[in-house]
mmCIF file of C-alpha atoms and ligand atoms in Angstrom:
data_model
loop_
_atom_site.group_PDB
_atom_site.id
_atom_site.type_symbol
_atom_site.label_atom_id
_atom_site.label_comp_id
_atom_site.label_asym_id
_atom_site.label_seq_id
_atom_site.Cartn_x
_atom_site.Cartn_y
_atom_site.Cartn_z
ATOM 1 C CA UNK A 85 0.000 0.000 0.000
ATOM 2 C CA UNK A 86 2.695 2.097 0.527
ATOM 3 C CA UNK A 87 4.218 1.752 -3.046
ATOM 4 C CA UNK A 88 0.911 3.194 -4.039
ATOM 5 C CA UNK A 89 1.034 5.873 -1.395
ATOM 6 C CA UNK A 90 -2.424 4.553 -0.410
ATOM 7 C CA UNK A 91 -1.856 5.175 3.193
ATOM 8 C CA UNK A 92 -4.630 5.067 4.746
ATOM 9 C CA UNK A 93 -5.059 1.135 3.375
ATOM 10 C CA UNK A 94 -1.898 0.295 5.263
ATOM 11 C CA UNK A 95 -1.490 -3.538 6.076
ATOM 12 C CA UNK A 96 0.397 -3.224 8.978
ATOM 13 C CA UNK A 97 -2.363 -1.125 11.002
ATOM 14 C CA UNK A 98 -5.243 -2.477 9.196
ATOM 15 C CA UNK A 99 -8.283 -3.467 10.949
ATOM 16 C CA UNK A 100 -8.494 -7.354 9.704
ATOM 17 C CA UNK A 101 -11.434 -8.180 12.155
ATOM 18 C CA UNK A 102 -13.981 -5.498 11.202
ATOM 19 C CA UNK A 103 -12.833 -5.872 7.346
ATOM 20 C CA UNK A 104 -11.527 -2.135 7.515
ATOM 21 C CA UNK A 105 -8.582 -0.077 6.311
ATOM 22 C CA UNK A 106 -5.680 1.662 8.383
ATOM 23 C CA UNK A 107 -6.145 2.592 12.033
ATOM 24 C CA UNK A 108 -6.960 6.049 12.593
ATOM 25 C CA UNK A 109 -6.075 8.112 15.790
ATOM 26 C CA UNK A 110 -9.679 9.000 17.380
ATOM 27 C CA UNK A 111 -11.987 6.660 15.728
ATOM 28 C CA UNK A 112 -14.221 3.941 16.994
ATOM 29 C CA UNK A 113 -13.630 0.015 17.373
ATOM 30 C CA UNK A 114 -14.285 -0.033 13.283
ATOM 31 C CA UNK A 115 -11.048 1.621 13.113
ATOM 32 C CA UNK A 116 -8.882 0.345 15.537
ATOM 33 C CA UNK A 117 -9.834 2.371 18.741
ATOM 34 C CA UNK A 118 -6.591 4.315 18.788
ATOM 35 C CA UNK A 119 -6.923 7.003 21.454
ATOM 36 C CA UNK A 120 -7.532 10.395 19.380
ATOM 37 C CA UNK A 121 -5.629 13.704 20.073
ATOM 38 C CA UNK A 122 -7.995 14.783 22.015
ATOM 39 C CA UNK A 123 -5.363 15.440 25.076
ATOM 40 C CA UNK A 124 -2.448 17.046 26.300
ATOM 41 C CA UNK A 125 -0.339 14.777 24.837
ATOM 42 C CA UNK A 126 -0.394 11.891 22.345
ATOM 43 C CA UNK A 127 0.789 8.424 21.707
ATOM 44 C CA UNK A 128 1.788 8.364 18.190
ATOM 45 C CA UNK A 129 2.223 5.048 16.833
ATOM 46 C CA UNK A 130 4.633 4.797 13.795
ATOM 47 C CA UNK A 131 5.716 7.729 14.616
ATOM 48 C CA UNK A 132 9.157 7.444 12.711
ATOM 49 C CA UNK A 133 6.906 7.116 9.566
ATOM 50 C CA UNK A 134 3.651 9.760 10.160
ATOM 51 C CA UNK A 135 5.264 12.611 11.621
ATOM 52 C CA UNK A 136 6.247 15.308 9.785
ATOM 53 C CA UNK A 137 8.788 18.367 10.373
ATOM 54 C CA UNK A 138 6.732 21.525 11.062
ATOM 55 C CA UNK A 139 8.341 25.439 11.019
ATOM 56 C CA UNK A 140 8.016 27.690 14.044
ATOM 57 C CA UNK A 141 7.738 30.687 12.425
ATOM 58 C CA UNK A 142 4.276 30.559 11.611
ATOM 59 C CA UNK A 143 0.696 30.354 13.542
ATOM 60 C CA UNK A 144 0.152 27.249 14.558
ATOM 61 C CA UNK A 145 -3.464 26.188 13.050
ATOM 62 C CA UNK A 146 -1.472 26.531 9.563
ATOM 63 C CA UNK A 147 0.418 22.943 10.485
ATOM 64 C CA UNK A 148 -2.472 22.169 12.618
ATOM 65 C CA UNK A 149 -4.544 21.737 9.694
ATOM 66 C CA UNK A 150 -1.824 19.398 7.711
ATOM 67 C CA UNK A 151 -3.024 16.696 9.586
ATOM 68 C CA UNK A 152 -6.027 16.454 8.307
ATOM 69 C CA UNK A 153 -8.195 19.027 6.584
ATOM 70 C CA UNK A 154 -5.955 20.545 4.130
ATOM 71 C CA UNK A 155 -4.641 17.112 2.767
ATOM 72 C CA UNK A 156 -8.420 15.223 2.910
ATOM 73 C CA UNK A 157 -9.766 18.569 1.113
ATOM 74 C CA UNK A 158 -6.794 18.409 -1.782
ATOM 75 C CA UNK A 159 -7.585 14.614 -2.192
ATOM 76 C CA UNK A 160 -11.199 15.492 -2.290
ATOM 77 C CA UNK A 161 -9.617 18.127 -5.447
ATOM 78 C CA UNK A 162 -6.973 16.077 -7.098
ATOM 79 C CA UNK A 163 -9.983 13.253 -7.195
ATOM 80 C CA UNK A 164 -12.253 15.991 -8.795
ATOM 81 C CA UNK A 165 -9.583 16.216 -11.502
ATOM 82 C CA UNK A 166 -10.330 19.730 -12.055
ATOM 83 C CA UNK A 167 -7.797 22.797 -13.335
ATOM 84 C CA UNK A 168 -7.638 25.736 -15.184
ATOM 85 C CA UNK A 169 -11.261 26.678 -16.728
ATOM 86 C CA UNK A 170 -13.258 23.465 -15.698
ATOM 87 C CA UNK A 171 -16.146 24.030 -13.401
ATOM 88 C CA UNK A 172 -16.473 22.150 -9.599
ATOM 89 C CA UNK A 173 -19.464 22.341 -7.320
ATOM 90 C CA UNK A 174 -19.082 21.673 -3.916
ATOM 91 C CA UNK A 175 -21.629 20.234 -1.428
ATOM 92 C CA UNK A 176 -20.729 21.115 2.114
ATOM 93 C CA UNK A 177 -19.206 24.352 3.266
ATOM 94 C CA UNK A 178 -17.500 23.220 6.250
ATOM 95 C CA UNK A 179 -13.767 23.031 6.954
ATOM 96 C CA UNK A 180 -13.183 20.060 4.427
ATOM 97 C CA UNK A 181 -15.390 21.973 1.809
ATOM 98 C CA UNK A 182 -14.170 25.558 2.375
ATOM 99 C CA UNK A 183 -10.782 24.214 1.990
ATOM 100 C CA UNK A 184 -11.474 21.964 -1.007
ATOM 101 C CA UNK A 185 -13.165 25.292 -2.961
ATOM 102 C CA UNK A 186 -10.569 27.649 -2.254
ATOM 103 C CA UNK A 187 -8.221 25.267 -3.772
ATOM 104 C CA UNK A 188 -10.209 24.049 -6.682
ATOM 105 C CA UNK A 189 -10.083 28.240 -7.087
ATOM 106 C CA UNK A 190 -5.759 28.029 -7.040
ATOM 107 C CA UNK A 191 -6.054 25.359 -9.617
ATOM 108 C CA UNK A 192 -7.957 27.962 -12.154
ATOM 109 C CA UNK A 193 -11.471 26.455 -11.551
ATOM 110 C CA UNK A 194 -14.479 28.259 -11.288
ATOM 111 C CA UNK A 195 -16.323 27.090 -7.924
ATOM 112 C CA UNK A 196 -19.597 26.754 -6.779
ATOM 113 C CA UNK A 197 -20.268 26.152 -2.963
ATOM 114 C CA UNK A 198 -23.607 24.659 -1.858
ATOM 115 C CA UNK A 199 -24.318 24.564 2.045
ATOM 116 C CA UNK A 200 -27.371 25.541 3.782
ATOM 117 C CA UNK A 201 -26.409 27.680 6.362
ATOM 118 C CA UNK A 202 -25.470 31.542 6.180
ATOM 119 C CA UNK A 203 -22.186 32.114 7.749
ATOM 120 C CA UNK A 204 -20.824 29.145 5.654
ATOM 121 C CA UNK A 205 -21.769 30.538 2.446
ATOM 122 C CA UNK A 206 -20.044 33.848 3.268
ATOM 123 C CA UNK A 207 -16.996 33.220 4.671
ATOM 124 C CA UNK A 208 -16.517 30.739 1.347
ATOM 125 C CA UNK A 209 -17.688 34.019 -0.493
ATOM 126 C CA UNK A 210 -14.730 36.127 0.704
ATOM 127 C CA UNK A 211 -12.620 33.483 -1.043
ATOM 128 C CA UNK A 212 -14.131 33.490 -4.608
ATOM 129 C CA UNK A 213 -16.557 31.335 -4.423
ATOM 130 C CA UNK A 214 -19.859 31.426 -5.683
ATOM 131 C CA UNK A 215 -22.301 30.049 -3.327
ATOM 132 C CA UNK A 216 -25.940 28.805 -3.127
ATOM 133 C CA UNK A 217 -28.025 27.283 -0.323
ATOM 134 C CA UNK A 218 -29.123 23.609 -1.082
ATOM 135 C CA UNK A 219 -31.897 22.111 -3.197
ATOM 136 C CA UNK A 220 -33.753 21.044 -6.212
ATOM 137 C CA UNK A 221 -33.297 25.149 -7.148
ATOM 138 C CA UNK A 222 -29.610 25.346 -7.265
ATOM 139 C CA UNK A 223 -29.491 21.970 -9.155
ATOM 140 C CA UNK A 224 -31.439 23.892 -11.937
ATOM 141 C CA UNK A 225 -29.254 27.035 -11.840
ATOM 142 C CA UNK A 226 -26.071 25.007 -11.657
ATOM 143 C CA UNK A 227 -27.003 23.223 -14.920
ATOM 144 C CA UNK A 228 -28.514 26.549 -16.282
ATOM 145 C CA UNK A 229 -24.818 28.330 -15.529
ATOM 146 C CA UNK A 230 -23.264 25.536 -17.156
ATOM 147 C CA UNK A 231 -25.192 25.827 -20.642
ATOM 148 C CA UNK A 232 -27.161 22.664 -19.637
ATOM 149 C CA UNK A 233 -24.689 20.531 -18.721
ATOM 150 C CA UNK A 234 -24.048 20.834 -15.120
ATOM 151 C CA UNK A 235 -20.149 21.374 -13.930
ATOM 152 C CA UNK A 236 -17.541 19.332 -15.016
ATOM 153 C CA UNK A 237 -17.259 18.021 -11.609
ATOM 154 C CA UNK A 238 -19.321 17.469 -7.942
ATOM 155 C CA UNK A 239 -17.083 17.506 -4.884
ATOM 156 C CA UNK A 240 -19.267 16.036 -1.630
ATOM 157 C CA UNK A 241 -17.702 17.436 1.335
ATOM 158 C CA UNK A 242 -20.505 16.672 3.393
ATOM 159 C CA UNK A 243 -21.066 13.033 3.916
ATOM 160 C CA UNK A 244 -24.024 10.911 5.650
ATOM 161 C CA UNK A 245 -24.576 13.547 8.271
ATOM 162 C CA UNK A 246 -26.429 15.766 5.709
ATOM 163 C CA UNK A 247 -28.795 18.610 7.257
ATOM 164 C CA UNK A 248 -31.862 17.452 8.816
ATOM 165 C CA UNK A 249 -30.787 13.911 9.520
ATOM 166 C CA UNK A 250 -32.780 12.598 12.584
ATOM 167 C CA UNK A 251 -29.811 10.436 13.477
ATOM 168 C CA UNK A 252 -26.895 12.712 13.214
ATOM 169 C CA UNK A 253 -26.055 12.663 16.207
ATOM 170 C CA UNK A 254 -25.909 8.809 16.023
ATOM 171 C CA UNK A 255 -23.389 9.220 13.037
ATOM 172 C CA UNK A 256 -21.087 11.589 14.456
ATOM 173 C CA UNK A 257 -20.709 9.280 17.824
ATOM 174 C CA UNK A 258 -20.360 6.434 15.579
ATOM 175 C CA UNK A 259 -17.840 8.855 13.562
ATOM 176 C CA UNK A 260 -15.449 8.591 16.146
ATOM 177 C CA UNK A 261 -16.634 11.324 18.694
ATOM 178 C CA UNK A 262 -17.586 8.502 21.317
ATOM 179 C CA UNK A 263 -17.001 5.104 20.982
ATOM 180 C CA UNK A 264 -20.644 3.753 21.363
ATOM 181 C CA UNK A 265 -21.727 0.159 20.611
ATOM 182 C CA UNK A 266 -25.534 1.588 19.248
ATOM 183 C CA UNK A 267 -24.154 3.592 17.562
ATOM 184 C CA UNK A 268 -21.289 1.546 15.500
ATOM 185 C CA UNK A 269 -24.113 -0.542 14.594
ATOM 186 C CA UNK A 270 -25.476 2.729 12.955
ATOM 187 C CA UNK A 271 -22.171 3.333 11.146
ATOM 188 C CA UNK A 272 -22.065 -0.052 9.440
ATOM 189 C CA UNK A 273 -25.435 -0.235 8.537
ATOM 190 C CA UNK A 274 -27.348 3.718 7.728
ATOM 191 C CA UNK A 275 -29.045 3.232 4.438
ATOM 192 C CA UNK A 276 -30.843 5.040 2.027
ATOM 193 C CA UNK A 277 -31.948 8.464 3.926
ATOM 194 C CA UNK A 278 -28.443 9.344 4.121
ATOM 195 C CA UNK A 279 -27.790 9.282 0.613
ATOM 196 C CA UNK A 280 -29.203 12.918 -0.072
ATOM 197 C CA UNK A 281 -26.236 14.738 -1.462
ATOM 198 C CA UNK A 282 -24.985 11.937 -3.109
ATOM 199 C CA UNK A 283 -27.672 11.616 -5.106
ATOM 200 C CA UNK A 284 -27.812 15.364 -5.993
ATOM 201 C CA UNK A 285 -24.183 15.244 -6.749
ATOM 202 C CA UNK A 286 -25.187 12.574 -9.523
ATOM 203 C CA UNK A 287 -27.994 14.511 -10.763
ATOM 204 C CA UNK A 288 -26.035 17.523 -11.062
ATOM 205 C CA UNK A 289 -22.659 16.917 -12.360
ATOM 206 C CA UNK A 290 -22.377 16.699 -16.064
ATOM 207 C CA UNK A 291 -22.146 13.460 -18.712
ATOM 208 C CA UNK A 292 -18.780 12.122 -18.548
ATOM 209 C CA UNK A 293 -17.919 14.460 -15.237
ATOM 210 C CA UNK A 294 -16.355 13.349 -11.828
ATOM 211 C CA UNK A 295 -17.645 12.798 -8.308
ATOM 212 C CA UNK A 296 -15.136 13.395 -5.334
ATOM 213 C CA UNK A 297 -16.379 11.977 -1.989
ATOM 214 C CA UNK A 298 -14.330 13.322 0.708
ATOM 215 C CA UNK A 299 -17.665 13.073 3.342
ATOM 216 C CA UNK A 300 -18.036 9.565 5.402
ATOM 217 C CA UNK A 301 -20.406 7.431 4.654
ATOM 218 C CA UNK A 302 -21.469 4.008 6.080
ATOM 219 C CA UNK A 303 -23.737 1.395 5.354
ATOM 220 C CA UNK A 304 -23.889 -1.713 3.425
ATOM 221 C CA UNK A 305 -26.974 -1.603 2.027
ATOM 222 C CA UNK A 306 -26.971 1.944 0.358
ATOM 223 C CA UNK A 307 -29.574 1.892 -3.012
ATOM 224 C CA UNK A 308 -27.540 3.539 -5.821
ATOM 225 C CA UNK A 309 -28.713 5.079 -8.833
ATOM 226 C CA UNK A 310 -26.395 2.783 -11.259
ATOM 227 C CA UNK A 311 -28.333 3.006 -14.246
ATOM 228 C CA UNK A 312 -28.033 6.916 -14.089
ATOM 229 C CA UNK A 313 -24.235 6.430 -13.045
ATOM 230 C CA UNK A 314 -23.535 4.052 -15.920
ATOM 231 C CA UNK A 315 -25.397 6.212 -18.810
ATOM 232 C CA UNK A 316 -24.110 9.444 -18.191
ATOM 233 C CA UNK A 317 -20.781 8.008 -17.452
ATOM 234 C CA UNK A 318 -19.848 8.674 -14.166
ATOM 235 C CA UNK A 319 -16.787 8.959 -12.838
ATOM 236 C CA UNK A 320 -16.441 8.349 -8.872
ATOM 237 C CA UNK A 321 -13.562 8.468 -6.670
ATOM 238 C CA UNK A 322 -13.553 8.577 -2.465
ATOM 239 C CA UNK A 323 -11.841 7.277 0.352
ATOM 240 C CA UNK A 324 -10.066 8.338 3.540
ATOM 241 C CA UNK A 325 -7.510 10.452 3.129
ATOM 242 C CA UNK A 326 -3.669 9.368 2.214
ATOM 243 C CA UNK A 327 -2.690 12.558 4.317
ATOM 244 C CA UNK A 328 1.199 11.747 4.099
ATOM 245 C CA UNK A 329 0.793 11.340 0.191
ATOM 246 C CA UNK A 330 -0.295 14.771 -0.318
ATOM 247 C CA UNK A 331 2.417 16.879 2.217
ATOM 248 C CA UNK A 332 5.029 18.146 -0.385
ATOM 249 C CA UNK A 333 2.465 19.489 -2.320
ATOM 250 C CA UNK A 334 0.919 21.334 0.497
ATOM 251 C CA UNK A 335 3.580 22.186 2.631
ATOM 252 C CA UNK A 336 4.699 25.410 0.079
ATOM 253 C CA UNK A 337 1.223 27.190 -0.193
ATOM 254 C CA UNK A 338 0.787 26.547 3.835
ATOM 255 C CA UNK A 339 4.269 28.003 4.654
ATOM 256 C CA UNK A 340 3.870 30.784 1.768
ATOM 257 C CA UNK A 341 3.544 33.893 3.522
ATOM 258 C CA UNK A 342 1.122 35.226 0.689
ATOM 259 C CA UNK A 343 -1.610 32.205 2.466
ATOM 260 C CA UNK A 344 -2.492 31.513 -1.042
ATOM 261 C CA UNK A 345 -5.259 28.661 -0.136
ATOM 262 C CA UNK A 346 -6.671 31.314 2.458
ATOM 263 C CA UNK A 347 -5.438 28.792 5.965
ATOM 264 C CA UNK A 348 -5.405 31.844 8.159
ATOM 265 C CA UNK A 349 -9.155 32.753 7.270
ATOM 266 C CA UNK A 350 -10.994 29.201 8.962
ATOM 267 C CA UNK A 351 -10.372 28.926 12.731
ATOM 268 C CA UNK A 352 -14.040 30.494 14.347
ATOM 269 C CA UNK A 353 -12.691 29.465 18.092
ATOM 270 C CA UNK A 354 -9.375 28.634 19.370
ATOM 271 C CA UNK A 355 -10.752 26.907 23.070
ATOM 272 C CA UNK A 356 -8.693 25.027 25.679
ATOM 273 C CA UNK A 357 -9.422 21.227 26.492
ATOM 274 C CA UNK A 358 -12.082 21.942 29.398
ATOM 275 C CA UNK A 359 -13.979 23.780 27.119
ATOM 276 C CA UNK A 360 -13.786 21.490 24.331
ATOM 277 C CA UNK A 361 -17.339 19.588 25.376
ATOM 278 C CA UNK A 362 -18.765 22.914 24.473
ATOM 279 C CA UNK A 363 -17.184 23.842 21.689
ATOM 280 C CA UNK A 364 -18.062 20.245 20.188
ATOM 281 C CA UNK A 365 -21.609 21.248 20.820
ATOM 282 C CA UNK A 366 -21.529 24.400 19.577
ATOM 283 C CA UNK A 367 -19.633 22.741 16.132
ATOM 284 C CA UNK A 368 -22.728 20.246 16.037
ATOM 285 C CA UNK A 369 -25.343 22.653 16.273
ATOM 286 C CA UNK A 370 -24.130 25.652 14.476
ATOM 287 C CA UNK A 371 -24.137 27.911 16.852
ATOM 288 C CA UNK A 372 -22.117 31.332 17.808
ATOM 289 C CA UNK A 373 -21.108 30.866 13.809
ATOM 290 C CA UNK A 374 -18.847 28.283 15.250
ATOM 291 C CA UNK A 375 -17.001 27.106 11.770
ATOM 292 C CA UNK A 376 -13.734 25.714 12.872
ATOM 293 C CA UNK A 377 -12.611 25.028 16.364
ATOM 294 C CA UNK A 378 -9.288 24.522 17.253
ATOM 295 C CA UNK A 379 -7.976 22.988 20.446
ATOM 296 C CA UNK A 380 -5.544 24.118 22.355
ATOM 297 C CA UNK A 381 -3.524 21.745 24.733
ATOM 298 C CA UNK A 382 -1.166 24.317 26.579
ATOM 299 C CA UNK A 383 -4.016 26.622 27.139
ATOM 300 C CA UNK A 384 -6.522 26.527 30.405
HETATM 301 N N1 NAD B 510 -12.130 11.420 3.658
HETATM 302 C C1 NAD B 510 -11.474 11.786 4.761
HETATM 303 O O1 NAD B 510 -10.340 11.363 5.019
HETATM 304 C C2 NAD B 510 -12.120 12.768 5.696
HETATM 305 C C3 NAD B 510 -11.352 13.518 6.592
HETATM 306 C C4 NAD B 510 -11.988 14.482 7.393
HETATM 307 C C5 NAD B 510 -13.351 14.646 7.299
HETATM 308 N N2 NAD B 510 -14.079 13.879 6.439
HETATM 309 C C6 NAD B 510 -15.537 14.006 6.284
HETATM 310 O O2 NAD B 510 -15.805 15.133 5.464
HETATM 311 C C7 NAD B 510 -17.136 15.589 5.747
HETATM 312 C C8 NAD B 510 -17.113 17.088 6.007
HETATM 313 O O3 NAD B 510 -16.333 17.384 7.153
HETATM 314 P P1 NAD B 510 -16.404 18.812 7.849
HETATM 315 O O4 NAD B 510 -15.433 18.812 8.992
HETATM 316 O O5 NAD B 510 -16.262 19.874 6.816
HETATM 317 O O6 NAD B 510 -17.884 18.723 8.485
HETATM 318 P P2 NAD B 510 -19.110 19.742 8.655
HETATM 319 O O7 NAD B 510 -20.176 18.958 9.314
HETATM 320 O O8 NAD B 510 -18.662 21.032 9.265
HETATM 321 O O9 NAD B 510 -19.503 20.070 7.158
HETATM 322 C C9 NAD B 510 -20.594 19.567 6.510
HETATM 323 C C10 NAD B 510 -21.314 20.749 5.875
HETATM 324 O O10 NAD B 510 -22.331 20.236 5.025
HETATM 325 C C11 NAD B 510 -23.422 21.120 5.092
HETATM 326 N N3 NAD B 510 -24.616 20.427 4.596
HETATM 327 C C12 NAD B 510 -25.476 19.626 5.271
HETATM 328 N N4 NAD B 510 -26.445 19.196 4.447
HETATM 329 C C13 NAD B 510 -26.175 19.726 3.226
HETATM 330 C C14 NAD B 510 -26.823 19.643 1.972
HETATM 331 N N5 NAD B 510 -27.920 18.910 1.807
HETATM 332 N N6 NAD B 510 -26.284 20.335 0.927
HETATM 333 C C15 NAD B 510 -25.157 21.072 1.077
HETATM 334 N N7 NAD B 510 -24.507 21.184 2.257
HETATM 335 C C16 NAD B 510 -25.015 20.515 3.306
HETATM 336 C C17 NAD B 510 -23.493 21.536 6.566
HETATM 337 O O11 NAD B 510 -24.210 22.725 6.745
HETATM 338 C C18 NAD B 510 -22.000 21.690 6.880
HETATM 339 O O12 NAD B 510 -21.564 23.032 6.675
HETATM 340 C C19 NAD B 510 -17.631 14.759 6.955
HETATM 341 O O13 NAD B 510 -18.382 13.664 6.458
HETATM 342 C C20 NAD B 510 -16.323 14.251 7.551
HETATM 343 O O14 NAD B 510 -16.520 13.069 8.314
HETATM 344 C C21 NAD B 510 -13.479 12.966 5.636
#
């Protein structure tokens, strides 16, 4: 897996008895129950191989943010297999999907950002992007913009947690947040309902265009449109990110002092670990336009 720089597929951390790919740090029993960095300080196994050297001279959230968000969103991108003059939606303005625009913008595309809720849509806004809130609406002006066609390619940055999902809260617990046995069981097998942007995303992107899933999704059972997929020639590409794969290329535009992917414009609340139960909360629920939280170990 390595030779392929699929990383997160490694065989030595792989979790063999639930039929999953590499440990992750933080997640449930489905992927290896590795204690999360959720704490002063962290165990880091395979540390000679996953760590990375980091400046000094620079805030903080800019490496911060290496470890997961910028590399998952330029996956989510380099998937997309956009550039210069193609077109990208993205579902989800959160801090994989504000990240994944901005950068679909530095690669010359022209970006539209779909995400229900207000302070999402603007903050992508100050970055280029033009943004719409979600539904059947935007589909038709996205196709209209796009003489017909819808754009050349759908990034989903938003997953199986999409708005208005009565069991949510479920998913994110079973997402790692808390390990709960109800709530795995949700994980491996939420169906249908949760498919909502998906299916949009196929609807909307154009014949012969590209679907990027950077969201999480579960379920084994999940009813997919495949005659749709197969006649307008859809290509799909997803997984968990292969953060180390993606570092060289990132590690120039985060130390660039210019910011050209827009890091230092993301972090809503920097909190210490006592307050982090409420800051979680306040993520969850949108509130106090919490976007992006960042935790802060020494502080408190
Ligand atoms: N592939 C990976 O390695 C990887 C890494 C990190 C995160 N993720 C996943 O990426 C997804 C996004 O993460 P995030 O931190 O940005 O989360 P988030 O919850 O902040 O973002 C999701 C966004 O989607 C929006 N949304 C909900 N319903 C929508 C709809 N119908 N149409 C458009 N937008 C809608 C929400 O308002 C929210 O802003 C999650 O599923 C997360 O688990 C994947």
């Amino acid at each position: 897996m390595c030779d392929h720089s699929l990383y997160s597929q490694c065989e030595t951390t792989q979790v063999t008895e639930k039929g999953s790919g590499a440990s992750l740090l933080g997640f449930s029993e489905l992927y290896g129950s590795v204690p999360g960095g959720q704490a002063q300080y962290l165990r880091v196994p395979h540390a000679d191989f996953g760590a990375i050297k980091v400046g000094n001279e620079l805030e903080d959230h800019r490496y911060v943010f290496l470890s997961d968000v910028l590399p998952t969103a330029w996956q989510g991108v380099k998937y997309a297999d956009v550039g210069e003059g193609d077109t990208i939606a993205v579902y989800g303005l959160g801090p994989i999907g504000q990240m994944a625009a901005r950068m679909a913008r530095h690669m010359g595309a022209r970006v539209f950002g779909i995400d229900p809720v207000a302070e999402r849509r603007e903050m992508a806004a100050r970055h280029g992007i033009e943004v719409y809130t979600d539904g059947a609406d935007t589909i038709a002006e996205l196709k209209d913009i796009t003489d017909g066609r819808g754009p050349d390619a759908v990034l989903d940055a938003v997953g199986m947690e999409a708005h208005g999902s009565p069991v949510g809260g479920a998913i994110q617990t079973a997402a790692g947040f808390l390990p709960d046995a109800a709530a795995q069981k949700v994980m491996e097998t939420a169906g249908v309902d949760r498919l909502s942007v998906l299916h949009d995303a196929i609807d909307l992107v154009r014949r012969g265009g590209t679907i990027s899933i950077s969201g999480v999704y579960g379920g084994t059972a999940s009813p997919m449109p495949l005659m749709t997929l197969f006649d307008k020639q859809i290509q799909m590409r997803m997984g968990q990110c292969n953060v180390k794969k993606w570092i060289s290329d990132l590690m120039p535009l985060v130390e660039d002092p210019s910011d050209p992917l827009g890091v230092d414009d993301l972090v809503t609340h920097r909190v210490s670990l006592s307050e982090a139960p409420e800051a979680y909360k306040k993520f969850r629920d949108k509130e106090d336009n919490c976007i992006k939280v960042v935790l802060d170990p020494v502080a408190g």
